[in-house]
């Protein structure tokens, strides 16, 4: 299926980003099917930006919670975040880290983990990978109830996942998980990364290209802007919300860090960078009336 291919493609593309020293990820090669893909500097910079922003959200949330937290990673694919966190800090305060995806991807990832001691040695009782259908909110909730506990601070991650699903479905999914699994009075954070702005010239081409690949952004028209994503979060009960384009997010990266990235690779066409990254959005929302984690 096309969505499974996108999971493998994202993993394979990350290898070039790692080899260019943007990211420290010794685990990505275990999951990649193609190690020959070469990214443009623009793509490497974007991969670094979202990977670090998500990782820093999880670290910041855990640090502020004051107790071991729960993590839900929707459509996790071949993501290596759990392994990176545990390698960097074996005592990282996570009670449960649950990854959800298609059954075939889950089975494949489990096989890879068992086959490599570098991965299996990091897997303890706090790591869970489970298959489910994100269209079945009640079914997802039942799977999560087997591993998560109500009332425990929980962060939900969805990296380039919800845009492939109708907005009404993902809204119901979030609503159900928050009410039936996490608990409405529980400290909860949501972090999403999705394509946006499908109606201008670039956006239309972006959507058409994906359709030719065999996939479809079924939810992009339901939440076409960062403002629409932010409003959904507020409607779901999140009190503190930041929703920005990836272009804006990059502008928040300290200048010293940007200079270091330029030493890895130069981006010659910043006009193209801005155009592409105006069409992707990053959302961080919290049910707490408190400052959000510092991303950079």
mmCIF file of C-alpha atoms in Angstrom:
data_model
loop_
_atom_site.group_PDB
_atom_site.id
_atom_site.type_symbol
_atom_site.label_atom_id
_atom_site.label_comp_id
_atom_site.label_asym_id
_atom_site.label_seq_id
_atom_site.Cartn_x
_atom_site.Cartn_y
_atom_site.Cartn_z
ATOM 1 C CA UNK A 1 0.000 0.000 0.000
ATOM 2 C CA UNK A 2 1.067 3.572 -0.666
ATOM 3 C CA UNK A 3 1.011 4.642 2.969
ATOM 4 C CA UNK A 4 3.306 1.797 3.954
ATOM 5 C CA UNK A 5 5.665 2.898 1.167
ATOM 6 C CA UNK A 6 5.710 6.432 2.546
ATOM 7 C CA UNK A 7 6.794 5.058 5.937
ATOM 8 C CA UNK A 8 9.723 3.229 4.364
ATOM 9 C CA UNK A 9 10.583 6.173 2.128
ATOM 10 C CA UNK A 10 10.726 8.562 5.092
ATOM 11 C CA UNK A 11 13.067 6.197 6.908
ATOM 12 C CA UNK A 12 15.317 5.717 3.879
ATOM 13 C CA UNK A 13 15.539 9.444 3.267
ATOM 14 C CA UNK A 14 16.562 10.044 6.866
ATOM 15 C CA UNK A 15 19.719 7.983 6.315
ATOM 16 C CA UNK A 16 21.197 10.652 4.046
ATOM 17 C CA UNK A 17 20.319 13.279 6.649
ATOM 18 C CA UNK A 18 22.183 11.244 9.284
ATOM 19 C CA UNK A 19 25.192 10.681 7.034
ATOM 20 C CA UNK A 20 25.414 14.420 6.444
ATOM 21 C CA UNK A 21 25.617 14.758 10.263
ATOM 22 C CA UNK A 22 22.384 16.669 10.740
ATOM 23 C CA UNK A 23 21.055 14.000 13.096
ATOM 24 C CA UNK A 24 22.621 11.495 15.450
ATOM 25 C CA UNK A 25 20.596 8.352 14.769
ATOM 26 C CA UNK A 26 22.510 5.054 14.736
ATOM 27 C CA UNK A 27 19.259 3.087 14.515
ATOM 28 C CA UNK A 28 17.729 4.310 11.263
ATOM 29 C CA UNK A 29 19.851 1.995 9.083
ATOM 30 C CA UNK A 30 18.252 -1.061 10.693
ATOM 31 C CA UNK A 31 14.813 -0.047 9.421
ATOM 32 C CA UNK A 32 15.600 1.450 6.003
ATOM 33 C CA UNK A 33 15.020 -0.540 2.823
ATOM 34 C CA UNK A 34 17.007 1.759 0.526
ATOM 35 C CA UNK A 35 20.211 3.392 1.726
ATOM 36 C CA UNK A 36 21.067 4.989 -1.623
ATOM 37 C CA UNK A 37 18.539 7.844 -1.619
ATOM 38 C CA UNK A 38 20.203 11.268 -1.742
ATOM 39 C CA UNK A 39 18.228 14.269 -0.495
ATOM 40 C CA UNK A 40 18.539 17.859 -1.522
ATOM 41 C CA UNK A 41 20.007 20.181 1.135
ATOM 42 C CA UNK A 42 16.516 21.685 1.438
ATOM 43 C CA UNK A 43 15.025 18.281 2.304
ATOM 44 C CA UNK A 44 17.791 17.442 4.762
ATOM 45 C CA UNK A 45 17.274 20.745 6.561
ATOM 46 C CA UNK A 46 13.524 20.158 6.753
ATOM 47 C CA UNK A 47 13.992 16.618 8.056
ATOM 48 C CA UNK A 48 16.334 17.904 10.760
ATOM 49 C CA UNK A 49 13.874 20.664 11.697
ATOM 50 C CA UNK A 50 10.872 18.465 12.332
ATOM 51 C CA UNK A 51 12.830 15.602 13.909
ATOM 52 C CA UNK A 52 14.465 17.907 16.449
ATOM 53 C CA UNK A 53 11.254 19.831 17.154
ATOM 54 C CA UNK A 54 9.346 16.620 17.938
ATOM 55 C CA UNK A 55 12.176 15.210 20.047
ATOM 56 C CA UNK A 56 12.484 18.454 22.000
ATOM 57 C CA UNK A 57 8.719 18.495 22.617
ATOM 58 C CA UNK A 58 8.881 15.036 24.177
ATOM 59 C CA UNK A 59 11.927 15.908 26.268
ATOM 60 C CA UNK A 60 10.376 19.186 27.419
ATOM 61 C CA UNK A 61 7.062 17.571 28.267
ATOM 62 C CA UNK A 62 8.756 14.830 30.285
ATOM 63 C CA UNK A 63 10.951 17.317 32.126
ATOM 64 C CA UNK A 64 7.982 19.484 33.100
ATOM 65 C CA UNK A 65 5.674 16.619 34.093
ATOM 66 C CA UNK A 66 7.569 15.719 37.233
ATOM 67 C CA UNK A 67 6.793 12.017 36.827
ATOM 68 C CA UNK A 68 7.208 9.293 34.159
ATOM 69 C CA UNK A 69 5.024 10.119 31.167
ATOM 70 C CA UNK A 70 3.106 8.177 28.543
ATOM 71 C CA UNK A 71 3.746 8.598 24.809
ATOM 72 C CA UNK A 72 1.370 7.705 21.979
ATOM 73 C CA UNK A 73 2.902 7.761 18.507
ATOM 74 C CA UNK A 74 0.134 7.505 15.888
ATOM 75 C CA UNK A 75 1.272 5.982 12.594
ATOM 76 C CA UNK A 76 4.803 5.563 13.928
ATOM 77 C CA UNK A 77 6.079 3.608 10.934
ATOM 78 C CA UNK A 78 9.817 2.996 11.232
ATOM 79 C CA UNK A 79 10.364 5.922 13.595
ATOM 80 C CA UNK A 80 13.357 5.595 15.958
ATOM 81 C CA UNK A 81 12.490 8.228 18.577
ATOM 82 C CA UNK A 82 12.124 5.753 21.450
ATOM 83 C CA UNK A 83 15.536 4.243 20.778
ATOM 84 C CA UNK A 84 17.216 7.642 20.474
ATOM 85 C CA UNK A 85 15.737 8.792 23.776
ATOM 86 C CA UNK A 86 16.740 5.624 25.633
ATOM 87 C CA UNK A 87 20.248 5.594 24.202
ATOM 88 C CA UNK A 88 20.810 9.209 25.226
ATOM 89 C CA UNK A 89 19.316 8.627 28.671
ATOM 90 C CA UNK A 90 18.601 5.054 29.862
ATOM 91 C CA UNK A 91 16.576 6.561 32.711
ATOM 92 C CA UNK A 92 14.402 8.724 30.465
ATOM 93 C CA UNK A 93 11.176 9.131 32.467
ATOM 94 C CA UNK A 94 8.698 7.250 30.299
ATOM 95 C CA UNK A 95 6.104 4.930 31.812
ATOM 96 C CA UNK A 96 4.816 3.649 28.467
ATOM 97 C CA UNK A 97 5.804 4.472 24.904
ATOM 98 C CA UNK A 98 3.134 3.105 22.549
ATOM 99 C CA UNK A 99 3.578 3.055 18.781
ATOM 100 C CA UNK A 100 0.540 2.396 16.575
ATOM 101 C CA UNK A 101 0.446 1.448 12.894
ATOM 102 C CA UNK A 102 -0.728 -1.026 10.267
ATOM 103 C CA UNK A 103 -0.359 -4.678 11.223
ATOM 104 C CA UNK A 104 2.204 -5.438 8.491
ATOM 105 C CA UNK A 105 4.430 -2.521 9.495
ATOM 106 C CA UNK A 106 4.170 -3.497 13.154
ATOM 107 C CA UNK A 107 5.128 -7.100 12.396
ATOM 108 C CA UNK A 108 8.066 -5.976 10.266
ATOM 109 C CA UNK A 109 9.331 -3.587 12.920
ATOM 110 C CA UNK A 110 9.064 -6.247 15.606
ATOM 111 C CA UNK A 111 11.141 -8.624 13.478
ATOM 112 C CA UNK A 112 13.828 -5.997 12.949
ATOM 113 C CA UNK A 113 13.997 -5.206 16.672
ATOM 114 C CA UNK A 114 14.369 -8.875 17.587
ATOM 115 C CA UNK A 115 17.087 -9.320 14.970
ATOM 116 C CA UNK A 116 19.354 -6.517 16.198
ATOM 117 C CA UNK A 117 20.748 -6.491 19.734
ATOM 118 C CA UNK A 118 21.362 -2.744 19.480
ATOM 119 C CA UNK A 119 17.585 -2.325 19.382
ATOM 120 C CA UNK A 120 16.337 -5.216 21.490
ATOM 121 C CA UNK A 121 18.693 -4.314 24.347
ATOM 122 C CA UNK A 122 16.918 -0.955 24.690
ATOM 123 C CA UNK A 123 13.413 -2.420 24.670
ATOM 124 C CA UNK A 124 12.014 -2.913 28.149
ATOM 125 C CA UNK A 125 8.462 -3.182 29.422
ATOM 126 C CA UNK A 126 7.799 0.492 28.738
ATOM 127 C CA UNK A 127 7.957 0.060 24.933
ATOM 128 C CA UNK A 128 4.880 -1.234 23.098
ATOM 129 C CA UNK A 129 4.195 -1.496 19.391
ATOM 130 C CA UNK A 130 0.626 -2.393 18.445
ATOM 131 C CA UNK A 131 -1.431 -2.705 15.280
ATOM 132 C CA UNK A 132 -4.702 -0.869 14.838
ATOM 133 C CA UNK A 133 -6.892 0.982 12.368
ATOM 134 C CA UNK A 134 -6.866 4.717 13.042
ATOM 135 C CA UNK A 135 -10.306 4.937 11.413
ATOM 136 C CA UNK A 136 -11.686 2.917 14.339
ATOM 137 C CA UNK A 137 -11.462 5.313 17.286
ATOM 138 C CA UNK A 138 -13.078 2.925 19.749
ATOM 139 C CA UNK A 139 -10.818 0.099 18.620
ATOM 140 C CA UNK A 140 -7.738 2.295 19.053
ATOM 141 C CA UNK A 141 -8.926 3.251 22.524
ATOM 142 C CA UNK A 142 -9.324 -0.408 23.477
ATOM 143 C CA UNK A 143 -5.780 -1.171 22.312
ATOM 144 C CA UNK A 144 -4.381 1.776 24.260
ATOM 145 C CA UNK A 145 -6.297 0.846 27.420
ATOM 146 C CA UNK A 146 -4.313 -2.390 27.526
ATOM 147 C CA UNK A 147 -1.099 -0.419 28.018
ATOM 148 C CA UNK A 148 -1.875 3.083 29.287
ATOM 149 C CA UNK A 149 -3.274 4.373 32.543
ATOM 150 C CA UNK A 150 -5.747 7.205 32.927
ATOM 151 C CA UNK A 151 -4.489 10.252 34.803
ATOM 152 C CA UNK A 152 -0.829 9.923 33.732
ATOM 153 C CA UNK A 153 0.663 12.881 31.799
ATOM 154 C CA UNK A 154 0.526 11.872 28.143
ATOM 155 C CA UNK A 155 1.955 13.286 24.920
ATOM 156 C CA UNK A 156 0.444 12.300 21.567
ATOM 157 C CA UNK A 157 2.550 12.459 18.386
ATOM 158 C CA UNK A 158 1.394 12.368 14.750
ATOM 159 C CA UNK A 159 4.145 13.107 12.242
ATOM 160 C CA UNK A 160 2.761 13.373 8.701
ATOM 161 C CA UNK A 161 -0.090 10.987 9.559
ATOM 162 C CA UNK A 162 -3.353 12.835 10.081
ATOM 163 C CA UNK A 163 -3.196 14.602 6.705
ATOM 164 C CA UNK A 164 -3.810 11.221 5.019
ATOM 165 C CA UNK A 165 -7.085 10.746 6.945
ATOM 166 C CA UNK A 166 -10.309 12.726 6.800
ATOM 167 C CA UNK A 167 -10.405 15.501 9.391
ATOM 168 C CA UNK A 168 -13.622 14.280 11.009
ATOM 169 C CA UNK A 169 -11.992 10.891 11.608
ATOM 170 C CA UNK A 170 -8.829 12.244 13.238
ATOM 171 C CA UNK A 171 -10.835 14.670 15.351
ATOM 172 C CA UNK A 172 -13.010 11.818 16.639
ATOM 173 C CA UNK A 173 -9.869 9.748 17.241
ATOM 174 C CA UNK A 174 -8.276 12.461 19.369
ATOM 175 C CA UNK A 175 -11.521 13.142 21.229
ATOM 176 C CA UNK A 176 -12.014 9.447 22.032
ATOM 177 C CA UNK A 177 -8.443 8.831 23.166
ATOM 178 C CA UNK A 178 -8.456 11.925 25.359
ATOM 179 C CA UNK A 179 -11.782 11.110 27.023
ATOM 180 C CA UNK A 180 -11.710 7.291 27.178
ATOM 181 C CA UNK A 181 -8.005 6.561 27.665
ATOM 182 C CA UNK A 182 -6.027 9.524 28.981
ATOM 183 C CA UNK A 183 -8.736 11.317 30.949
ATOM 184 C CA UNK A 184 -10.052 14.807 30.246
ATOM 185 C CA UNK A 185 -8.495 16.290 33.392
ATOM 186 C CA UNK A 186 -5.065 14.840 32.626
ATOM 187 C CA UNK A 187 -2.011 16.845 31.559
ATOM 188 C CA UNK A 188 -1.984 16.121 27.819
ATOM 189 C CA UNK A 189 0.064 17.420 24.912
ATOM 190 C CA UNK A 190 -0.491 16.983 21.173
ATOM 191 C CA UNK A 191 2.281 17.401 18.591
ATOM 192 C CA UNK A 192 1.472 17.145 14.883
ATOM 193 C CA UNK A 193 3.290 17.773 11.622
ATOM 194 C CA UNK A 194 1.232 17.872 8.424
ATOM 195 C CA UNK A 195 1.037 19.319 4.939
ATOM 196 C CA UNK A 196 -1.129 22.450 4.626
ATOM 197 C CA UNK A 197 -2.208 25.115 2.091
ATOM 198 C CA UNK A 198 -3.573 22.875 -0.708
ATOM 199 C CA UNK A 199 -5.361 25.581 -2.663
ATOM 200 C CA UNK A 200 -2.585 27.757 -4.084
ATOM 201 C CA UNK A 201 -0.537 26.778 -7.146
ATOM 202 C CA UNK A 202 2.212 24.988 -5.223
ATOM 203 C CA UNK A 203 -0.294 23.251 -2.958
ATOM 204 C CA UNK A 204 -2.316 21.929 -5.879
ATOM 205 C CA UNK A 205 0.816 20.473 -7.492
ATOM 206 C CA UNK A 206 1.838 18.931 -4.152
ATOM 207 C CA UNK A 207 -1.525 17.191 -3.803
ATOM 208 C CA UNK A 208 -1.557 16.041 -7.447
ATOM 209 C CA UNK A 209 1.951 14.586 -7.189
ATOM 210 C CA UNK A 210 0.954 12.557 -4.165
ATOM 211 C CA UNK A 211 -2.120 11.206 -5.944
ATOM 212 C CA UNK A 212 0.107 10.028 -8.809
ATOM 213 C CA UNK A 213 2.205 8.203 -6.211
ATOM 214 C CA UNK A 214 -0.942 6.326 -5.175
ATOM 215 C CA UNK A 215 -1.714 8.152 -1.924
ATOM 216 C CA UNK A 216 -4.003 11.023 -1.051
ATOM 217 C CA UNK A 217 -4.091 13.877 1.444
ATOM 218 C CA UNK A 218 -7.661 13.133 2.528
ATOM 219 C CA UNK A 219 -7.542 15.564 5.446
ATOM 220 C CA UNK A 220 -5.666 18.531 4.031
ATOM 221 C CA UNK A 221 -8.777 20.418 2.886
ATOM 222 C CA UNK A 222 -10.421 19.939 6.289
ATOM 223 C CA UNK A 223 -7.515 21.679 8.046
ATOM 224 C CA UNK A 224 -5.818 23.677 5.293
ATOM 225 C CA UNK A 225 -4.060 26.254 7.479
ATOM 226 C CA UNK A 226 -2.205 26.491 10.758
ATOM 227 C CA UNK A 227 -5.131 28.550 12.057
ATOM 228 C CA UNK A 228 -7.538 25.697 11.290
ATOM 229 C CA UNK A 229 -5.299 23.236 13.126
ATOM 230 C CA UNK A 230 -5.088 25.575 16.097
ATOM 231 C CA UNK A 231 -8.861 25.987 16.239
ATOM 232 C CA UNK A 232 -9.357 22.219 16.267
ATOM 233 C CA UNK A 233 -7.025 21.958 19.237
ATOM 234 C CA UNK A 234 -8.941 24.631 21.112
ATOM 235 C CA UNK A 235 -12.228 22.899 20.294
ATOM 236 C CA UNK A 236 -10.780 19.686 21.748
ATOM 237 C CA UNK A 237 -10.040 21.443 25.026
ATOM 238 C CA UNK A 238 -6.372 22.354 24.642
ATOM 239 C CA UNK A 239 -5.683 25.605 26.479
ATOM 240 C CA UNK A 240 -2.260 26.541 25.106
ATOM 241 C CA UNK A 241 -1.692 26.166 21.367
ATOM 242 C CA UNK A 242 1.114 27.049 18.984
ATOM 243 C CA UNK A 243 0.559 26.345 15.277
ATOM 244 C CA UNK A 244 3.167 27.624 12.822
ATOM 245 C CA UNK A 245 4.457 26.946 9.349
ATOM 246 C CA UNK A 246 7.784 25.163 9.147
ATOM 247 C CA UNK A 247 9.168 28.353 7.613
ATOM 248 C CA UNK A 248 8.254 30.243 10.782
ATOM 249 C CA UNK A 249 9.551 27.429 12.975
ATOM 250 C CA UNK A 250 12.951 27.580 11.306
ATOM 251 C CA UNK A 251 13.142 31.312 11.993
ATOM 252 C CA UNK A 252 12.988 30.457 15.715
ATOM 253 C CA UNK A 253 16.163 28.359 15.460
ATOM 254 C CA UNK A 254 19.038 30.267 17.117
ATOM 255 C CA UNK A 255 21.347 31.947 14.633
ATOM 256 C CA UNK A 256 24.391 30.074 15.939
ATOM 257 C CA UNK A 257 22.672 26.760 15.246
ATOM 258 C CA UNK A 258 21.645 27.908 11.763
ATOM 259 C CA UNK A 259 25.267 28.787 11.008
ATOM 260 C CA UNK A 260 26.320 25.305 12.079
ATOM 261 C CA UNK A 261 23.759 23.783 9.717
ATOM 262 C CA UNK A 262 25.044 25.943 6.871
ATOM 263 C CA UNK A 263 28.479 24.425 7.413
ATOM 264 C CA UNK A 264 26.987 20.992 6.741
ATOM 265 C CA UNK A 265 25.259 22.073 3.538
ATOM 266 C CA UNK A 266 24.418 25.422 2.005
ATOM 267 C CA UNK A 267 20.908 26.176 0.782
ATOM 268 C CA UNK A 268 21.286 28.304 -2.336
ATOM 269 C CA UNK A 269 17.637 28.953 -3.077
ATOM 270 C CA UNK A 270 15.933 30.308 0.036
ATOM 271 C CA UNK A 271 12.936 31.321 -2.064
ATOM 272 C CA UNK A 272 12.291 27.647 -2.783
ATOM 273 C CA UNK A 273 12.896 26.753 0.893
ATOM 274 C CA UNK A 274 10.318 29.321 1.994
ATOM 275 C CA UNK A 275 7.786 28.189 -0.607
ATOM 276 C CA UNK A 276 8.038 24.515 0.372
ATOM 277 C CA UNK A 277 8.007 25.109 4.112
ATOM 278 C CA UNK A 278 5.034 27.450 3.983
ATOM 279 C CA UNK A 279 3.123 24.300 2.974
ATOM 280 C CA UNK A 280 3.888 22.290 6.100
ATOM 281 C CA UNK A 281 2.672 23.074 9.591
ATOM 282 C CA UNK A 282 3.818 22.186 13.096
ATOM 283 C CA UNK A 283 1.359 22.175 15.992
ATOM 284 C CA UNK A 284 1.993 21.910 19.729
ATOM 285 C CA UNK A 285 -1.019 22.009 22.061
ATOM 286 C CA UNK A 286 -1.346 21.495 25.801
ATOM 287 C CA UNK A 287 -4.290 21.071 28.127
ATOM 288 C CA UNK A 288 -2.272 22.954 30.760
ATOM 289 C CA UNK A 289 -2.435 26.726 31.045
ATOM 290 C CA UNK A 290 1.349 26.945 31.046
ATOM 291 C CA UNK A 291 4.211 27.727 28.631
ATOM 292 C CA UNK A 292 4.887 25.092 25.982
ATOM 293 C CA UNK A 293 8.277 23.357 25.758
ATOM 294 C CA UNK A 294 11.082 25.293 24.144
ATOM 295 C CA UNK A 295 11.613 23.761 20.711
ATOM 296 C CA UNK A 296 15.086 25.190 20.042
#
